[in-house]
Amino acid sequence: MIKRTRRLRVNNLVRDIVRENTLSENDLIFPLFVVEGENIKEEISSLDGNYHWSIDRLEEIINEVVESGVKGIILFGIPNHKDCVGSEAYSDEGIVQKAIRKIKEITDELLIITDICMCQYTDHGHCGILENDYVDNDKTLEKLKEIAVSHARAGAHMVAPSDMMDGRVLAIREALDEEGFKNVSIMSYSAKYASAFYGPFREAAHSTPSFGDRKTYQMDPGNRKEAFVEVENDLLEGADIIMVKPALSYLDIIRDVRERIDVPVAAYSVSGEFAMVKAAAKAGLVDEKKIAMEMLLSMKRAGADIIITYYALDAAKWIKEK
Ligand code: PBG
């Protein structure tokens, strides 16, 4: 036989030299949840091994992230006070703004990315300003600008709008530039689907909408080509990094985007993906480490350069163990 593909599988050494895709801790971003209050490190019931942290306890987790070799975190805040205009989202004394300043005191060895959205901050739980129970796009843009600028003012390196309003990347870019934050980059949640995989996050972030769903702003899971319309708009508006979310059920979208654009592509492996593996592992059905690493690798293989995952710290450890 002339063609024997098994020749390049005979042992570890040869498999190692021909492997096309690998996972590195440099690829990973860790989501971090901050809450008001003191001395809080409380496990999030829907996200095993992930915690709500109060600002005074952040040092512990921030040092852990830095030591793991993971280069960035994405910050989510849970405010004490919610109202119809999400005012704590853009207050300089908001939970995320305070957390950013604290993290900058702890280290300058970590990329601080912030999620830009209103759903944790509005009393109705939708991602923007309501007008007759419909999320008003253009009124919401004004708030998103304020949120992004306040995060930048606190010291964020990168902002990540996740609201899915039209025109938000341009609005945020212009607002940042006007305020002198030309080097604060934008990672846009460009192709964000209206997905059931966000369930555990909404419990963690207290952001379940009080009525209806997010289908008038997030994408329909049946759509593939539309993802590129979103991506193209965001690129024209100045997005530096394009994100696809969720990841596992949307590997085809990651691949499409990868083939059509040349900026970095991020994949958000969301809460439901993580929680399913945790539950299956707890039930003794799967090997957690192997399943998680295979899932993350599949996202790399699909074309993601960056993976946001609740497994970031574990994966960094597992990469070193090999
Ligand atoms: C905010 C936001 C959500 C997630 C990230 N940013 C929730 C949502 O859109 O309802 C989900 C993250 C996850 O499930 O891990 N809009």
Coordinates of C-alpha atoms in Angstrom, one line a residue, residues 87-98 101 146 149-151 153-154:
S87 CA -27.8 53.9 35.4
E88 CA -25.2 51.8 37.3
A89 CA -23.8 50.6 34.1
Y90 CA -22.2 53.9 33.2
S91 CA -21.6 55.4 36.7
D92 CA -18.0 56.0 37.5
E93 CA -18.8 54.3 40.9
G94 CA -20.4 51.3 39.2
I95 CA -19.3 47.8 40.1
V96 CA -17.3 47.2 36.9
Q97 CA -15.6 50.6 37.0
K98 CA -14.5 50.0 40.6
R101 CA -9.5 50.3 39.1
E146 CA -21.5 56.1 28.1
V149 CA -16.3 55.6 27.9
S150 CA -16.7 55.0 31.7
H151 CA -15.0 51.6 31.4
R153 CA -11.9 56.0 31.9
A154 CA -11.5 53.4 34.7

